[in-house]
Coordinates of C-alpha atoms in Angstrom, one line a residue:
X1 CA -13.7 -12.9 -4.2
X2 CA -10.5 -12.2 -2.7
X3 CA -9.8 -8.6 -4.1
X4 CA -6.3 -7.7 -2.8
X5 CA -6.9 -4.3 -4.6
X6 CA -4.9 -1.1 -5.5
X7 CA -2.1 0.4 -3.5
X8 CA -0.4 3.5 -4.2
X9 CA -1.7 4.4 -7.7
X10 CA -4.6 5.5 -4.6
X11 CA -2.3 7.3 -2.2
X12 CA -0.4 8.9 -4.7
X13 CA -3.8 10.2 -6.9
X14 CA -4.9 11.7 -3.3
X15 CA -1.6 13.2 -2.4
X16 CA -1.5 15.1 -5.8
X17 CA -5.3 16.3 -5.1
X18 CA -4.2 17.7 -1.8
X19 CA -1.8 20.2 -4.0
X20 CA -4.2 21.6 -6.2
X21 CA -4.0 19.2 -9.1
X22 CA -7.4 17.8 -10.1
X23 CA -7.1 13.8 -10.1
X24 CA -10.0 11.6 -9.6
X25 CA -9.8 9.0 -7.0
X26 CA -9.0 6.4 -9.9
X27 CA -7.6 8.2 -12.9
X28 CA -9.1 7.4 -16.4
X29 CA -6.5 6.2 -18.3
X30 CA -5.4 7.5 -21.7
X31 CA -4.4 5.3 -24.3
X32 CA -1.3 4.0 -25.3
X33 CA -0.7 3.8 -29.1
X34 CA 2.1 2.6 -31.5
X35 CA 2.4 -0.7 -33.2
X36 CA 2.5 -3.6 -31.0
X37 CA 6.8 -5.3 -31.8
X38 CA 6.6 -9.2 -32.1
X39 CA 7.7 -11.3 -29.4
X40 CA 11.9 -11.3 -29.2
X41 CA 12.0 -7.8 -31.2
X42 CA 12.8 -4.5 -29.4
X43 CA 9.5 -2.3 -29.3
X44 CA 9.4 1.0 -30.7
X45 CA 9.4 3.6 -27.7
X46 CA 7.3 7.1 -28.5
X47 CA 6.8 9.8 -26.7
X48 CA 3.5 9.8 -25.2
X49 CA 2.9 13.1 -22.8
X50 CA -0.7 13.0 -23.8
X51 CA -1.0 10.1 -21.4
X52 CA 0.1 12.0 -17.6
X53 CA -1.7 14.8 -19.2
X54 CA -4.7 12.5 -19.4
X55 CA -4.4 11.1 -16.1
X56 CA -3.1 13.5 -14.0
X57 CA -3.6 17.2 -16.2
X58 CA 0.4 17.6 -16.6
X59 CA 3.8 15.6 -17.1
X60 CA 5.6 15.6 -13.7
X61 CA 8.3 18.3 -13.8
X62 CA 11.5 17.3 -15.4
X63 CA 10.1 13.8 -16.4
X64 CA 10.0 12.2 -19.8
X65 CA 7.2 10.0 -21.0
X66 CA 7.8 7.2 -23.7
X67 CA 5.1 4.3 -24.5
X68 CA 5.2 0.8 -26.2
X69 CA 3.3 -2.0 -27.1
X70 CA 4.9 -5.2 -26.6
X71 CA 3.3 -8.9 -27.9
X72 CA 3.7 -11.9 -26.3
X73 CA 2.1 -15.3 -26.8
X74 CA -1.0 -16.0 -25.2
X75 CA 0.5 -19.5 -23.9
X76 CA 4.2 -19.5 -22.7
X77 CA 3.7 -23.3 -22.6
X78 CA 2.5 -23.9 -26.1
X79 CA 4.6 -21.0 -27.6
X80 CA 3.9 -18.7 -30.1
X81 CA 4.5 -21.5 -32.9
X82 CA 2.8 -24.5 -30.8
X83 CA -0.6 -25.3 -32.2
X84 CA -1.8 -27.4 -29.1
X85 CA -4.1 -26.0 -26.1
X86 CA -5.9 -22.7 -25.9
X87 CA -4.2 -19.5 -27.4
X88 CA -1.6 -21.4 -29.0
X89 CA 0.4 -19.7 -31.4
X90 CA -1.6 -16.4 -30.6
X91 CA -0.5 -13.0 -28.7
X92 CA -1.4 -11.0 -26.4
X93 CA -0.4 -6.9 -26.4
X94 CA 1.1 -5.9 -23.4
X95 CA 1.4 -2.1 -23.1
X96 CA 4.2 -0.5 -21.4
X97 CA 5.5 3.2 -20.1
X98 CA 9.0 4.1 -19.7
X99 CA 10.0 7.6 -17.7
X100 CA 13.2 9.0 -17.2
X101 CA 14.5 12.0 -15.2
X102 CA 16.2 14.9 -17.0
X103 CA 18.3 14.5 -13.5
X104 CA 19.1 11.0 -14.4
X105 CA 23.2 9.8 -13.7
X106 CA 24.6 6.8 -13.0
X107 CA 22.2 4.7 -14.4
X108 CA 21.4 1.7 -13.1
X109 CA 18.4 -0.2 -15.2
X110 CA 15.0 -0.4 -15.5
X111 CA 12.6 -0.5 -12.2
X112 CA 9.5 -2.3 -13.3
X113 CA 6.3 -1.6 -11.2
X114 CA 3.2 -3.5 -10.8
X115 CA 0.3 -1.9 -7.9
X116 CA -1.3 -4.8 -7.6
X117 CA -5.1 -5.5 -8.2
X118 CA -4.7 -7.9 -9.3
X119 CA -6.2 -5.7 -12.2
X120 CA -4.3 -2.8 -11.3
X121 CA -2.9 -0.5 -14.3
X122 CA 0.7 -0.4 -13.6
X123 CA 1.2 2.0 -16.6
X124 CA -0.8 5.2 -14.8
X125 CA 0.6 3.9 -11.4
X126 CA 4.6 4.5 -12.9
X127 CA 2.7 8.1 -13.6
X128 CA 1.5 8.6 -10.0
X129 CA 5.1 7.3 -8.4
X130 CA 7.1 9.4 -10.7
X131 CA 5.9 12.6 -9.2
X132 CA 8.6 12.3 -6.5
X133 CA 8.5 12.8 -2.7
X134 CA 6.4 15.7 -2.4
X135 CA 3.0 14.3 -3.9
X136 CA 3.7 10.6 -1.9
X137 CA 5.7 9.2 -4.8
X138 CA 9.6 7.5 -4.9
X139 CA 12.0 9.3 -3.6
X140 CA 14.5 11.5 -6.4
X141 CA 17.1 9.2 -5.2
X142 CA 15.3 6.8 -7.2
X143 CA 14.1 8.4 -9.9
X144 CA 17.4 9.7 -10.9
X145 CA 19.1 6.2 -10.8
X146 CA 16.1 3.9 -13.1
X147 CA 14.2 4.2 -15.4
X148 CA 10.5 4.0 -14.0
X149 CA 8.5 1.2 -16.1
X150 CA 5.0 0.7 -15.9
X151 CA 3.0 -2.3 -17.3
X152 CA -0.9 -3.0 -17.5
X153 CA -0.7 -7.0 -16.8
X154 CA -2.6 -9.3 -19.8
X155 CA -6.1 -8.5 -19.3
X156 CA -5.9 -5.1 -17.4
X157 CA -6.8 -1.6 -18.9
X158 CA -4.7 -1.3 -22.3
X159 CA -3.3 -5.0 -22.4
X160 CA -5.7 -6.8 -24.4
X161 CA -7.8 -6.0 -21.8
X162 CA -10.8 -8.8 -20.4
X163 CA -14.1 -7.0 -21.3
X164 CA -17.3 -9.0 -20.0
X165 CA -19.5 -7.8 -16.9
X166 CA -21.9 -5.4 -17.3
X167 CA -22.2 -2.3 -15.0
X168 CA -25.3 -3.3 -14.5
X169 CA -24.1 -6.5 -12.8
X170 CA -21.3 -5.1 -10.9
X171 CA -24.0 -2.5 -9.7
X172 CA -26.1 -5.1 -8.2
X173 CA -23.0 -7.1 -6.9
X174 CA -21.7 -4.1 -4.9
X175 CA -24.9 -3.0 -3.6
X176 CA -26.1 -6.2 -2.8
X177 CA -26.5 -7.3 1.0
X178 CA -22.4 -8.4 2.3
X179 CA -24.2 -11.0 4.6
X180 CA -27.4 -12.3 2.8
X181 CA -28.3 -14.2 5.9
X182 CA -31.8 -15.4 4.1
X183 CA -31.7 -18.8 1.6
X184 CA -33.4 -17.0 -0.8
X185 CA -31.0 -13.7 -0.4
X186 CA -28.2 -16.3 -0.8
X187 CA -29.6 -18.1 -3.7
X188 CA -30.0 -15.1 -5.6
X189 CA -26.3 -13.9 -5.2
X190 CA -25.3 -17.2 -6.8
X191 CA -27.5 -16.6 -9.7
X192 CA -26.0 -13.0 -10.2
X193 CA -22.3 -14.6 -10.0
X194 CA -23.9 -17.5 -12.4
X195 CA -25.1 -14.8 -14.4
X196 CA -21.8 -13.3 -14.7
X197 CA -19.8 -16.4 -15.1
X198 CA -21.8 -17.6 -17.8
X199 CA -21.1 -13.6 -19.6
X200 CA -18.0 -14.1 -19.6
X201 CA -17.7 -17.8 -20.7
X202 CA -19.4 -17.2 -23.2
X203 CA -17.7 -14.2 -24.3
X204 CA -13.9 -15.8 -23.7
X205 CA -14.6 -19.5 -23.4
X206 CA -11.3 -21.8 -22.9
X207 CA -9.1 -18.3 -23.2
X208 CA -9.9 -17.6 -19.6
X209 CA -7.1 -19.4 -17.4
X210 CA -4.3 -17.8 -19.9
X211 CA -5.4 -14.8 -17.7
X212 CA -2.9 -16.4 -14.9
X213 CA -0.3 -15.2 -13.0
X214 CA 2.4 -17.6 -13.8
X215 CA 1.4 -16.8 -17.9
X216 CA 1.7 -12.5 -16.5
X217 CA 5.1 -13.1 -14.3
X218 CA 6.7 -14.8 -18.1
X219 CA 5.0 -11.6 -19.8
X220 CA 7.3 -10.0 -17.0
X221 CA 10.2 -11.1 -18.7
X222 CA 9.3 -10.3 -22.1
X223 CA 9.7 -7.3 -20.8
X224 CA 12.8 -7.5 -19.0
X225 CA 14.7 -7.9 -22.4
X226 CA 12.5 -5.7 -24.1
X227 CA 13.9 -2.5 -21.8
X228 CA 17.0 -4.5 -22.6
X229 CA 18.1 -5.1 -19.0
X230 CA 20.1 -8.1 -18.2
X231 CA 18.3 -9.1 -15.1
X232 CA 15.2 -7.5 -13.2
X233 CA 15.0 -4.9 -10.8
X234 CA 11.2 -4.4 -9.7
X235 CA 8.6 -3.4 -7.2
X236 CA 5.4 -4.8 -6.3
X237 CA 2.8 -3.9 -4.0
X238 CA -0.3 -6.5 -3.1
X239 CA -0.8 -8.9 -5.7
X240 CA 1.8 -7.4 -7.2
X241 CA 4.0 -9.5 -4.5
X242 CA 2.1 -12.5 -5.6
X243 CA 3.9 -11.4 -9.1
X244 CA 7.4 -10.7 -8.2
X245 CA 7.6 -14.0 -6.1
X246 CA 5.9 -16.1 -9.3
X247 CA 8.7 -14.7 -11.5
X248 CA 11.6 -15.3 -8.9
X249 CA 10.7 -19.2 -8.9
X250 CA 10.2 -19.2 -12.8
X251 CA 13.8 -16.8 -13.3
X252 CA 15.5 -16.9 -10.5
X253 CA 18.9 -16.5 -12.3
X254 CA 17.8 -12.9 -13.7
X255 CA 16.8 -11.4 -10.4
X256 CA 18.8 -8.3 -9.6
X257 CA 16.1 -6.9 -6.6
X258 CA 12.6 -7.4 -5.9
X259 CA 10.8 -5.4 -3.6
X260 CA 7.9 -7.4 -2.6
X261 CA 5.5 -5.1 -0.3
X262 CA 2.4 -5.7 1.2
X263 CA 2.5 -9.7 0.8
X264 CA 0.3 -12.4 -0.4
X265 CA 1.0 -15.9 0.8
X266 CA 1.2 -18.2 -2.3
X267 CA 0.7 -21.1 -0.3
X268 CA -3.4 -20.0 1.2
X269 CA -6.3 -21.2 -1.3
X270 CA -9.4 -19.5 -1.4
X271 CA -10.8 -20.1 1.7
X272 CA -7.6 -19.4 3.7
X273 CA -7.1 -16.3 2.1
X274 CA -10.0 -15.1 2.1
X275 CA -10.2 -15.8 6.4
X276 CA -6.8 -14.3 6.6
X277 CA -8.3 -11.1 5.1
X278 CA -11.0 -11.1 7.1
X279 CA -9.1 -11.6 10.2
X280 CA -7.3 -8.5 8.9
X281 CA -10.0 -6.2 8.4
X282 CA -11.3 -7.1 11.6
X283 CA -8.4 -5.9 12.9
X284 CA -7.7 -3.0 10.9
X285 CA -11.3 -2.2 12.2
X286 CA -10.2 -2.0 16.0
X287 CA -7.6 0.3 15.4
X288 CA -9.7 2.8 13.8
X289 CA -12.3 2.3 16.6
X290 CA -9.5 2.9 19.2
X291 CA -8.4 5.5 17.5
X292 CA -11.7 7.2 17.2
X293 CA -12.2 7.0 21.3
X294 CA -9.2 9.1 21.6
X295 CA -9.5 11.4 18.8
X296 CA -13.4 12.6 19.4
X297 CA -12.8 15.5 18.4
X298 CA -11.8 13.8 14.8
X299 CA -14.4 11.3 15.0
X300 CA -17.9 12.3 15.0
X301 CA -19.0 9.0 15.3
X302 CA -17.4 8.1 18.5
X303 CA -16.9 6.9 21.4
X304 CA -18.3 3.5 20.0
X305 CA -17.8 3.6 16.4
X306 CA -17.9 0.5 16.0
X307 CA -21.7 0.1 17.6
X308 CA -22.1 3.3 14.9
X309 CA -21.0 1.2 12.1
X310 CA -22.9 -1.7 12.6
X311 CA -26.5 0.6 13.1
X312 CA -26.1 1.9 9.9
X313 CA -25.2 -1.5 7.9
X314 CA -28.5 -2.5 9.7
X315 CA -30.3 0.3 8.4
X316 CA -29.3 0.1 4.9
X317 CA -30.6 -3.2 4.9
X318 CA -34.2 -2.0 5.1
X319 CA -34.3 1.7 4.8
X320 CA -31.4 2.7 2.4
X321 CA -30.7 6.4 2.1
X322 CA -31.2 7.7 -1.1
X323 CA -29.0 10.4 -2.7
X324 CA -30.5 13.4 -5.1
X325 CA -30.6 12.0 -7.7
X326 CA -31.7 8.6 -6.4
X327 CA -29.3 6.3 -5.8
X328 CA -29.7 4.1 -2.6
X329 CA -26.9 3.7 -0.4
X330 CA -27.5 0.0 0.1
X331 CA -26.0 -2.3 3.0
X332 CA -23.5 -3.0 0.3
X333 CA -22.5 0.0 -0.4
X334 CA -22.0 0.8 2.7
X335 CA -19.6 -2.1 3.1
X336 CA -17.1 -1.1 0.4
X337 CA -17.2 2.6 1.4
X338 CA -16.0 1.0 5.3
X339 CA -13.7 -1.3 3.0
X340 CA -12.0 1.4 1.2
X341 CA -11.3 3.5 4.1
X342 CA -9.5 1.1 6.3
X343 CA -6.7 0.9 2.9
X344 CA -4.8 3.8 4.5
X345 CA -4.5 5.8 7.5
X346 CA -6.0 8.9 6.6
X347 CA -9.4 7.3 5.6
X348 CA -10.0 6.4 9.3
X349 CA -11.7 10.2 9.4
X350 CA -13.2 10.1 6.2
X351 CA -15.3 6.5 7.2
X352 CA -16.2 8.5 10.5
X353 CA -17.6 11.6 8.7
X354 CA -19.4 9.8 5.9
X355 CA -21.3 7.0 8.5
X356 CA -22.5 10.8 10.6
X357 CA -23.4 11.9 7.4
X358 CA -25.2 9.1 6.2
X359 CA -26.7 9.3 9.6
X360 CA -27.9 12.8 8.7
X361 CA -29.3 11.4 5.5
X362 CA -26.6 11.9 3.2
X363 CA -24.9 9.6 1.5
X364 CA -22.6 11.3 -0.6
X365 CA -19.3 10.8 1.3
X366 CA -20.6 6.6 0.9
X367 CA -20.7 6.6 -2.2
X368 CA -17.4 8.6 -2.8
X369 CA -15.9 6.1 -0.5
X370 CA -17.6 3.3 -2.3
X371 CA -16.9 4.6 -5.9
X372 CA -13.2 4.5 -5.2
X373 CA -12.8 0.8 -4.5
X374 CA -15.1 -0.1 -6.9
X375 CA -13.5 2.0 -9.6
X376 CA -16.9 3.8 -11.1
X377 CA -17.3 7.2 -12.7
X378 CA -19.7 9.5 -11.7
X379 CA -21.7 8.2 -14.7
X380 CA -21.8 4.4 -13.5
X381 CA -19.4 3.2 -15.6
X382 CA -16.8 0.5 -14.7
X383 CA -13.4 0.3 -15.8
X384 CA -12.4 -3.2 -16.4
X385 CA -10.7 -3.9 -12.9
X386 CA -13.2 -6.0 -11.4
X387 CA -13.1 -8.1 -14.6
X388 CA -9.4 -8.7 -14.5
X389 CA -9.4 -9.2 -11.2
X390 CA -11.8 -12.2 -11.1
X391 CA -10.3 -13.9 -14.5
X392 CA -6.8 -13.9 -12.4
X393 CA -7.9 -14.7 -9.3
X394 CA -9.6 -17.6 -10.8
X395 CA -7.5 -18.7 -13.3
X396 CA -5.1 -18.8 -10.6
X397 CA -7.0 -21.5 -8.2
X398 CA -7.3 -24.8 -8.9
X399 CA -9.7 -26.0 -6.0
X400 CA -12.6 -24.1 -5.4
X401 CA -15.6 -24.6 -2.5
X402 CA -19.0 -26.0 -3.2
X403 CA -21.6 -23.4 -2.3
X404 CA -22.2 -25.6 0.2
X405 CA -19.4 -25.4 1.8
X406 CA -19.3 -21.5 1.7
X407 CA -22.7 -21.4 3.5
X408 CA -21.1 -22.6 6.7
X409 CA -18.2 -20.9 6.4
X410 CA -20.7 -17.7 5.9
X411 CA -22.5 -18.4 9.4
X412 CA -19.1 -19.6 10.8
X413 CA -17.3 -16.3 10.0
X414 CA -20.3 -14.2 11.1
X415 CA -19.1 -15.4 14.9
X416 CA -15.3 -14.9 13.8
X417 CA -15.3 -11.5 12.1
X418 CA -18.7 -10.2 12.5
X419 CA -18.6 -6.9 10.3
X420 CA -16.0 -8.8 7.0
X421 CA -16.6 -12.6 7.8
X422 CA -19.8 -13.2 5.8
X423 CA -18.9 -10.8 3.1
X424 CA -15.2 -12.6 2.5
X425 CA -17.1 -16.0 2.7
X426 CA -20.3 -15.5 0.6
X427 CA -17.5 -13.5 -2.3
X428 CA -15.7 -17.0 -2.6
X429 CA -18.7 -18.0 -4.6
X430 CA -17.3 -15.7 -7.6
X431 CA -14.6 -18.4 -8.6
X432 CA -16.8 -21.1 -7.7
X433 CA -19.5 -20.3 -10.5
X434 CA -16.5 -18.6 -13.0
X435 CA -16.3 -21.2 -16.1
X436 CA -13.5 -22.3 -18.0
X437 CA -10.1 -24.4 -16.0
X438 CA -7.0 -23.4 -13.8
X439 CA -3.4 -22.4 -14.2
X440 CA -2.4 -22.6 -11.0
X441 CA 1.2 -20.7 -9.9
X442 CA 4.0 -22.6 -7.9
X443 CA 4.7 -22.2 -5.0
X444 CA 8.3 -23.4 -4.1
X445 CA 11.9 -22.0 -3.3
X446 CA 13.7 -19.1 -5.5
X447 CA 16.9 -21.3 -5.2
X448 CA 19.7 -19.3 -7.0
X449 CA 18.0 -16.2 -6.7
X450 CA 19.6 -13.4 -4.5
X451 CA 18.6 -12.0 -1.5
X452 CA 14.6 -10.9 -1.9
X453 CA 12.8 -8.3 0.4
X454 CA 9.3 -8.2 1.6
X455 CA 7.8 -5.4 3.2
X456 CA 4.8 -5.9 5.5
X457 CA 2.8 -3.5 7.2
X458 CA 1.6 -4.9 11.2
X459 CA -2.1 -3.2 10.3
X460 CA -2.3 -4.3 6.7
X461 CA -6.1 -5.0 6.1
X462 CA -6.2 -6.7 2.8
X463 CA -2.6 -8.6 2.9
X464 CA -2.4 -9.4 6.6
X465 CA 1.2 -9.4 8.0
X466 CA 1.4 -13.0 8.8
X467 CA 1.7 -13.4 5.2
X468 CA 5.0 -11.5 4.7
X469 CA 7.5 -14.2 6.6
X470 CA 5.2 -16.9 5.3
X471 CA 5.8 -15.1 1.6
X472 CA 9.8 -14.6 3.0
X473 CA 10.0 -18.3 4.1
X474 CA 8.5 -19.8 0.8
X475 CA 11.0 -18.1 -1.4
X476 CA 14.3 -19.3 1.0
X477 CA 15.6 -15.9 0.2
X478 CA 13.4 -13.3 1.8
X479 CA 14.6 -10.8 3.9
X480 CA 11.6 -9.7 6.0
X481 CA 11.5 -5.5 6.4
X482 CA 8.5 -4.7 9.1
X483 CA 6.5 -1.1 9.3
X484 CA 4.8 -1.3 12.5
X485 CA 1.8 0.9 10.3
X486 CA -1.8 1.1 9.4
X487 CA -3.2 0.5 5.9
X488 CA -2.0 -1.2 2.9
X489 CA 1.8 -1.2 2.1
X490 CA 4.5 0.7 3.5
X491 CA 6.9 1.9 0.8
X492 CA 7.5 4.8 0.9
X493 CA 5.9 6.0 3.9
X494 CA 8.5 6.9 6.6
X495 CA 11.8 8.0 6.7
X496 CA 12.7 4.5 8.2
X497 CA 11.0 2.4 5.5
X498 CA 12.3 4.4 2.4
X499 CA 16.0 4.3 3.4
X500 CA 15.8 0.7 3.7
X501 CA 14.4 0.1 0.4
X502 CA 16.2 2.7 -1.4
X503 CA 19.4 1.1 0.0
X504 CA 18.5 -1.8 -1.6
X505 CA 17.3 -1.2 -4.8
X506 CA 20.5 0.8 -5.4
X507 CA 23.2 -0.6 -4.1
X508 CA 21.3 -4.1 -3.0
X509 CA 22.4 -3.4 0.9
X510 CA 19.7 -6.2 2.2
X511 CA 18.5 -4.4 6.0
X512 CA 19.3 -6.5 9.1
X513 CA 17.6 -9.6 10.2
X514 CA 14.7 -8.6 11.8
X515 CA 14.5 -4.9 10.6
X516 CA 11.5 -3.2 12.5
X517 CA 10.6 0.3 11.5
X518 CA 7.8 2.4 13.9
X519 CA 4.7 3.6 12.9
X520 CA 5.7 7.3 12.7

């Protein structure tokens, strides 16, 4: 499966922990109520404090918190009056946040964000970000010029939200084995992703490719004229970029500025993006072990932490730890906690202590790791993420490989990328057993559309670099911006890298041809 997962909603939650205010990893996320308006009417804004307070314990100081529920039509292409195809003449109920600064002057518009995911809750990331500078959000400069929107895409969290694998299920497809080398082990990670597949078939049937992102980047401009801006100003991280650039092809005319950061390459299928991701973890990988073998005193699992690593993958295969109270920190749990760390900078020392740990027989600091990514409570409870994120990602791909073909792609990635390879092969088989058709996105010029800019990060993991002039060169109008960083996205992470961004969503200054911005 080609999970391009959160961004900031992540960095900001942990920059608010480290000043005192309680805030899980992955927030749970409060409700937003009020009637949902019909498509073309103005919604009915409320004020909604109860939904920071929810997330985060408090309201960000000097912000104001307004929700609404928008509908739109399950089908743009049949309409909300058509009566042909699937969801025809139906709606979906897209739920949105608005906050505004009691310091807000000269107003410029909206600025719609979206984290990414795709599955991401874009309402409770607009929280995170609107807790300014200090805790890792946008800068005041910002905040004081647009209102900060926030959406839950179609399917995600609070927006009609896709509802149909078990935690049971996502249990076992977490923990399983990221490199089930055996037939048999292979054979029976199909029938777990059968099993799933058929869940949700049965549960959503032909609904499941209006789950697209061409169907969310129209929702996108529902909302647009419901904030009652003339043309859209937005930000996207991850899949969110996959988002932005859908919308720029479909509405190019009513593009103000898109920030597109941390891209995805429209133009890969499965298999290529799923290689290009493992090519980037790979190499997000050797960075942390180089910087483990001059940071010992950091790294308790150096000098080779990458010969660390791999022992205790190997040992989880056969002799799991177990925790108190008797969970067992499988090979695949293992996996996602090394996945989740390499999504920033800063989790480079929390993957070393929690592989000595787990050498020491605890797994704790695993599973924390692990927990994160996967988005589960401390109860073993799922939030709806992992579902969104495979009815998009499918709905979204037209061709998908045979199992077959995955197989040798398996054994051919295990020589390629030996610690991601097999996992990033073997998770294609997701969209290959997921029912229902395709709504496949274009993937063409933004002709007419101004100047775009994409961010991308040189030690991106999960949206490899190479895609951002790729994602840049597709549109015709990107401008490329370049963080010579580590982790996932850049914006805004340096002092270099928020003035260029801030220049441009405010007074649309596009940065030079070739813009490069160092690490620190």
């Amino acid at each position: 499966m080609r999970r391009f997962r959160l961004t900031l909603a992540g960095l900001v939650a942990a920059a608010v922990v480290a000043a005192g205010c309680t805030l899980p990893a992955f927030a749970p996320r409060a409700d937003v109520e009020g009637e949902a308006a019909p498509p073309g009417t103005a919604p009915t804004w409320q004020s909604c404090p109860e939904v920071p307070k929810e997330l985060v314990g408090r309201g960000a100081p000097g912000m104001r918190y307004e929700c609404a529920r928008i509908q739109v039509p399950r089908d743009w292409a049949g309409g909300s009056g058509a009566t042909a195809g699937p969801g025809a003449g139906e709606t979906f109920e897209i739920a949105l946040i608005r906050i505004r600064s009691d310091k807000q002057r000269d107003r410029i518009g909206s600025l719609l964000v979206n984290p990414g995911g795709p599955g991401g809750s874009g309402v409770d990331t607009a929280v995170y970000l609107t807790f300014g500078e200090q805790f890792g959000g946008l800068p005041d400069t910002v905040l004081q010029r647009f209102d900060i929107v926030g959406f839950d895409p179609r399917g995600v969290t609070r927006s009609s939200p896709v509802e149909c694998i078990p935690d049971a299920d996502l249990d076992a497809a977490f923990g399983f084995d990221p490199d089930p080398a055996s037939q048999e082990s292979f054979d029976d990670f199909v029938a777990l992703n059968k099993r799933i597949g058929q869940g949700c078939g049965d549960r959503y049937g032909d609904q499941l490719p209006l789950y697209g992102t061409e169907q969310a980047a129209r929702d996108m401009d529902a909302i647009r004229a419901a904030v009652g801006d003339e043309k859209m100003t937005y930000l996207g991280y991850s899949y969110g970029t996959l988002l932005g650039a859908t919308y720029a092809q479909l509405f190019p005319q009513r593009v103000r500025a898109l920030v597109l950061d941390g891209a995805v390459n429209p133009r890969q299928g499965l298999i290529e993006g799923s290689e290009s991701q493992a090519r980037g973890f790979e190499r997000a990988f050797d960075n942390f072990t180089r910087w483990c073998a001059a940071n010992t005193d950091r790294c308790p699992i150096a000098p080779d932490a990458r010969a660390a690593v791999t022992s205790a993958l190997d040992k989880a295969k056969v002799s799991p730890v177990r925790s108190a109270d008797g969970r067992e920190a499988t090979a695949g749990w293992v996996f996602y906690a090394i996945i989740s760390s390499l999504y920033t900078e800063t989790g480079w020392q929390q993957l070393a202590r929690a592989i000595n740990r787990l050498e020491e027989g605890n797994p704790d600091e695993v599973f924390r790791l692990a927990d994160a990514y996967a988005d589960r409570d401390e109860d073993g409870h799922y939030s709806n993420l992992f579902d969104a994120n495979m009815a998009v990602n499918c709905a979204d791909e037209e061709k998908r490989p045979s199992l077959e073909r995955i197989r040798q792609l398996q054994s051919q990635w295990r020589g390629k990328y030996p610690l991601f390879g097999p996992a990033l092969a073997v998770g294609l088989i997701s969209c290959t057993e997921w029912p229902g058709g395709s709504d496949p996105y274009p993937t063409g010029r933004a002709d007419g559309a101004p100047p775009i800019l994409v961010v991308g990060t040189t030690g991106d993991p999960a949206t490899p670099y190479e895609q951002t002039p790729a994602l840049a060169e597709m549109l015709g109008v990107g401008r490329v911006l370049t963080w010579e960083g580590e982790g996932h996205t850049a914006y805004p992470q340096t002092a270099c890298i928020t003035e260029a961004v801030n220049a441009y969503l405010i007074d649309l200054t596009v940065p030079a041809e070739g813009k490069r911005c160092p690490a620190r």
